[in-house]
PDB file of C-alpha atoms in Angstrom:
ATOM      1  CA  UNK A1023      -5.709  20.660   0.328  1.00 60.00           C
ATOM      2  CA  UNK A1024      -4.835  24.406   0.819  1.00 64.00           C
ATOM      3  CA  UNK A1025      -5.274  25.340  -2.508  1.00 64.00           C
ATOM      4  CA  UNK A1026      -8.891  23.778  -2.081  1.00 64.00           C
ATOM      5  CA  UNK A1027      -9.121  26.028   1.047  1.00 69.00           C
ATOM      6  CA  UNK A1028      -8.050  28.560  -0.139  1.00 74.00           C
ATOM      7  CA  UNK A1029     -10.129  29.663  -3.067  1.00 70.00           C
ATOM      8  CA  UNK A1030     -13.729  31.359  -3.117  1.00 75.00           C
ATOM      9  CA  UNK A1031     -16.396  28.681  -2.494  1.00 76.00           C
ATOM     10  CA  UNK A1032     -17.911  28.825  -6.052  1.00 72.00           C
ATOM     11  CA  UNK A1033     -14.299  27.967  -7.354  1.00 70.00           C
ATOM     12  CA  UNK A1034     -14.012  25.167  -5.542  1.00 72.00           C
ATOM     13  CA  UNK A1035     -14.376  21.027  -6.713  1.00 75.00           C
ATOM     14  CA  UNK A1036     -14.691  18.319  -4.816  1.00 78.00           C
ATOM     15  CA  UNK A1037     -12.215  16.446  -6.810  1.00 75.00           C
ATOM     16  CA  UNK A1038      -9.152  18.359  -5.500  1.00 74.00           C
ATOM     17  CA  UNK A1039      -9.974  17.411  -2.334  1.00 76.00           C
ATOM     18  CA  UNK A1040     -10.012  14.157  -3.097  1.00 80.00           C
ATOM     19  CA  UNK A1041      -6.802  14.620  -4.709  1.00 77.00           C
ATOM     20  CA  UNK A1042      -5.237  15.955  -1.798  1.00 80.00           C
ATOM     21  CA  UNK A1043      -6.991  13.885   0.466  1.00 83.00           C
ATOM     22  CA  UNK A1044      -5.221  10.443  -1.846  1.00 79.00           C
ATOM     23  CA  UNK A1045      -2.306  12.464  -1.933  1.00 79.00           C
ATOM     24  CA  UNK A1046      -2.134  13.353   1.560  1.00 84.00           C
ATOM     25  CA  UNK A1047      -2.561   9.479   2.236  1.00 82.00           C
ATOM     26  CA  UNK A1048       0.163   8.043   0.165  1.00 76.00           C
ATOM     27  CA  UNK A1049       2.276  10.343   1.330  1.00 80.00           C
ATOM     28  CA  UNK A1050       1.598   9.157   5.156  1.00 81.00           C
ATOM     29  CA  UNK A1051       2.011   5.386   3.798  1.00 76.00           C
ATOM     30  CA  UNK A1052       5.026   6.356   2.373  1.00 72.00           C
ATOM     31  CA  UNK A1053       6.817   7.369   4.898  1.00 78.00           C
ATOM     32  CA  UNK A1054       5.309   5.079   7.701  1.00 78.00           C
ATOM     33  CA  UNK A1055       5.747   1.723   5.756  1.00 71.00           C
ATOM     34  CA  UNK A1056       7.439   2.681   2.540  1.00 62.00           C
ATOM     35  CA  UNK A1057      10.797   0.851   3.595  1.00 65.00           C
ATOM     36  CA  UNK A1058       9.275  -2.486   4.385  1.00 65.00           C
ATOM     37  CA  UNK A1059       8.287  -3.507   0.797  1.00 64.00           C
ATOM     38  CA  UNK A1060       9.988  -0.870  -1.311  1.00 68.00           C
ATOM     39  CA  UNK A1061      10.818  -2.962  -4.363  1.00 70.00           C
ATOM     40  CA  UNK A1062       6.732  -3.856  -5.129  1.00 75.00           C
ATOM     41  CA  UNK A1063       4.838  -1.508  -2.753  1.00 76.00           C
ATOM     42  CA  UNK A1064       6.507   1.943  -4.589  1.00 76.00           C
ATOM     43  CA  UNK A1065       5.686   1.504  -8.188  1.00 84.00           C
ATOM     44  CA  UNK A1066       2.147  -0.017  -7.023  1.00 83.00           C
ATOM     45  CA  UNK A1067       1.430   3.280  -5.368  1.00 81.00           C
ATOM     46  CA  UNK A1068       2.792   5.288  -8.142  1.00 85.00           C
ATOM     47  CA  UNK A1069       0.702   3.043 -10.456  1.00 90.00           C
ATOM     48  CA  UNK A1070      -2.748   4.184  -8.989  1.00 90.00           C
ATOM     49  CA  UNK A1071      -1.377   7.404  -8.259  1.00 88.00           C
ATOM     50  CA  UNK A1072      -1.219   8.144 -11.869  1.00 92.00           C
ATOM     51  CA  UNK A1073      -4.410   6.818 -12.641  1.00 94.00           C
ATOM     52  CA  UNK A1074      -6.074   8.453 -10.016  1.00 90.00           C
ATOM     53  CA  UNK A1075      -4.549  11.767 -11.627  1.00 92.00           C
ATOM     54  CA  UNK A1076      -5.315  10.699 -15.190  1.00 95.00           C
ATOM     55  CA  UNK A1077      -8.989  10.690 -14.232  1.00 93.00           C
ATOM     56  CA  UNK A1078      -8.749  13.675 -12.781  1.00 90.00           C
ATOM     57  CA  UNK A1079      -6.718  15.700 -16.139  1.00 92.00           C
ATOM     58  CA  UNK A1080      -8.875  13.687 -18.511  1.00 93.00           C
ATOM     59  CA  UNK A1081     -12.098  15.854 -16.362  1.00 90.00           C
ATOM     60  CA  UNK A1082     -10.284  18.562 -16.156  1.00 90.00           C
ATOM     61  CA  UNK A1083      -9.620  18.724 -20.128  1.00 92.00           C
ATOM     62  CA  UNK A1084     -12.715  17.650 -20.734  1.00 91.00           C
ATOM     63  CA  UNK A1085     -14.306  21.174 -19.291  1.00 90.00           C
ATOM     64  CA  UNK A1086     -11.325  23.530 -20.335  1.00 90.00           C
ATOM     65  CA  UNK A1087     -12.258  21.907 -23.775  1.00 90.00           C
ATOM     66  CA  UNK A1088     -15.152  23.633 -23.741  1.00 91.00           C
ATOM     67  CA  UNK A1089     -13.658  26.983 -23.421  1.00 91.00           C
ATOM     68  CA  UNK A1090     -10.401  25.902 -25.504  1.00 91.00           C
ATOM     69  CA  UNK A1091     -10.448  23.259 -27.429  1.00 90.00           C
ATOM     70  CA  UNK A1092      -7.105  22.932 -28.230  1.00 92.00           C
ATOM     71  CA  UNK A1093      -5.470  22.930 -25.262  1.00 92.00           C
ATOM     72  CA  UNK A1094      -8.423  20.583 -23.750  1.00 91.00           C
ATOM     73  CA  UNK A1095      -7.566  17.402 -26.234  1.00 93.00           C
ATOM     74  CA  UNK A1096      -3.978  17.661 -25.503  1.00 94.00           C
ATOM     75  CA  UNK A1097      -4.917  17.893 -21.859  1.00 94.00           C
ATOM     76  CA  UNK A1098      -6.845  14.685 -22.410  1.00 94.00           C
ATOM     77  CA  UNK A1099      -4.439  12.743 -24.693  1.00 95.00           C
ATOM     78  CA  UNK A1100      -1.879  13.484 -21.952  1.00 95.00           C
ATOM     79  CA  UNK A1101      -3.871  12.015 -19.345  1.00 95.00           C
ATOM     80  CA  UNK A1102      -4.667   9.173 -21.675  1.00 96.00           C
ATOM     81  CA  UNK A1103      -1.132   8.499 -21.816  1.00 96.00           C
ATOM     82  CA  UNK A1104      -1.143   8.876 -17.965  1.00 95.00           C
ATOM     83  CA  UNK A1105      -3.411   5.883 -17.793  1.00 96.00           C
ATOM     84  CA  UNK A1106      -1.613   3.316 -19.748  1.00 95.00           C
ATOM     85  CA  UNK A1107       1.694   4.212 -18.209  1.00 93.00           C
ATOM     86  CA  UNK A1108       0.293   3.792 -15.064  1.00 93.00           C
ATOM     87  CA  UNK A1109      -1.379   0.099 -16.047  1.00 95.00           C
ATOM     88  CA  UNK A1110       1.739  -0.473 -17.309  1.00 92.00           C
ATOM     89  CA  UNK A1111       3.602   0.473 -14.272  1.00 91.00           C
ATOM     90  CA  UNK A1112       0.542  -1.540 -11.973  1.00 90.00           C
ATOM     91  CA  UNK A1113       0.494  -4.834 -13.847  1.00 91.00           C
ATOM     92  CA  UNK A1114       4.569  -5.020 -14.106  1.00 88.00           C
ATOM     93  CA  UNK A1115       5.636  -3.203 -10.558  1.00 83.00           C
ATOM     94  CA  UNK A1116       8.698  -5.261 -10.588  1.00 81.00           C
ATOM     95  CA  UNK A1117       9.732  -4.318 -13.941  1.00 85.00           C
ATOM     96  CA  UNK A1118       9.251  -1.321 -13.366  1.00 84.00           C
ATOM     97  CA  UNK A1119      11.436  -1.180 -10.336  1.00 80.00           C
ATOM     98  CA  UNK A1120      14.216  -2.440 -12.532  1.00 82.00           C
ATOM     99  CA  UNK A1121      13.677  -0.026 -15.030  1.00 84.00           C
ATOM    100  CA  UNK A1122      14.165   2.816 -12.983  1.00 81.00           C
ATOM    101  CA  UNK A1123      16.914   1.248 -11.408  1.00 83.00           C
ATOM    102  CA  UNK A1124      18.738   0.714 -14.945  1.00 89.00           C
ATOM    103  CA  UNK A1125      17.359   4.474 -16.091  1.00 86.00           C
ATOM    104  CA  UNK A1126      19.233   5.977 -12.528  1.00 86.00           C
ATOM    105  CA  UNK A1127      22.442   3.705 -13.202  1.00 89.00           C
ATOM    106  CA  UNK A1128      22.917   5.074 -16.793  1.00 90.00           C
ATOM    107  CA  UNK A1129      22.040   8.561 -15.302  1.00 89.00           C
ATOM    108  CA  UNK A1130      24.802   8.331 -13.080  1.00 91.00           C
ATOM    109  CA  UNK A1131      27.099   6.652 -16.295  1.00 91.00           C
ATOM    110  CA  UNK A1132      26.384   9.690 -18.516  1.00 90.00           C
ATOM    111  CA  UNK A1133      27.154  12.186 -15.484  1.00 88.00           C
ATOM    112  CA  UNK A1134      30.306   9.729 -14.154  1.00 88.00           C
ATOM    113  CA  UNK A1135      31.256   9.953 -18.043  1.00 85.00           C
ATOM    114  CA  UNK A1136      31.036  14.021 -18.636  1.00 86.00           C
ATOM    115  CA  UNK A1137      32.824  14.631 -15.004  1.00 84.00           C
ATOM    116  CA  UNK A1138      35.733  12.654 -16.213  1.00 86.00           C
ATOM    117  CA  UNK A1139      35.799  14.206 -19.733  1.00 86.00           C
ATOM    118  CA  UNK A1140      35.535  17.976 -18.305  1.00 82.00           C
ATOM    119  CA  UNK A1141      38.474  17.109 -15.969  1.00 82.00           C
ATOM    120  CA  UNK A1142      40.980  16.099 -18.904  1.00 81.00           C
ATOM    121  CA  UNK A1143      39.916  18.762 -20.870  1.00 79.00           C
ATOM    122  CA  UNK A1144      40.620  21.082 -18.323  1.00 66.00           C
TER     123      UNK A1144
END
């Protein structure tokens, strides 16, 4: 929202203060009420989240296509891709959930893994 502020009049769109206004509100939810249902509440939020932000890169490389049309079909495929992922994420939330809980555990593996090889080869 200061970014929207912050720029000339003429440069400014309503749609990033919507997006700030969304993000500003999730954000609040978050860290009011975030604890109480974390496992299903957290990857339903980030699931509209993203689509909320696909919409808003699929407009956005819609009109720098104009201007560039490379870059503005790679904006939109990207935000195409932003949409399914986040129907995927806000149809399965608890999948989801264990996904990222599987993705942090081999995270931590790989690192537990490296830390012990670095210390023999030392």
């Amino acid at each position: 929202m200061v970014a929207y502020f912050s720029v000339p009049k003429e440069l400014r769109s309503p749609i990033y203060l919507c997006q700030g206004i969304i993000n500003l509100l999730l954000a609040v939810y978050l860290i009011t009420y975030g604890f109480i249902a974390l496992p299903i509440v957290i990857p339903t939020i980030l699931g509209i989240w993203l689509i909320v932000e696909s919409f808003v890169a699929f407009f956005k490389g819609n009109r720098l296509g104009l201007i560039f049309p490379i870059i503005g079909n790679h904006i939109m495929w990207i935000a195409i891709l932003t949409f399914v992922l986040g129907l995927v994420i806000l149809f399965n939330p608890v999948a989801t959930g264990v996904f990222v809980i599987y993705l942090i555990a081999f995270a931590f593996l790989i690192a537990g893994f490296v830390y012990i090889i670095e210390a023999f080869h030392k």
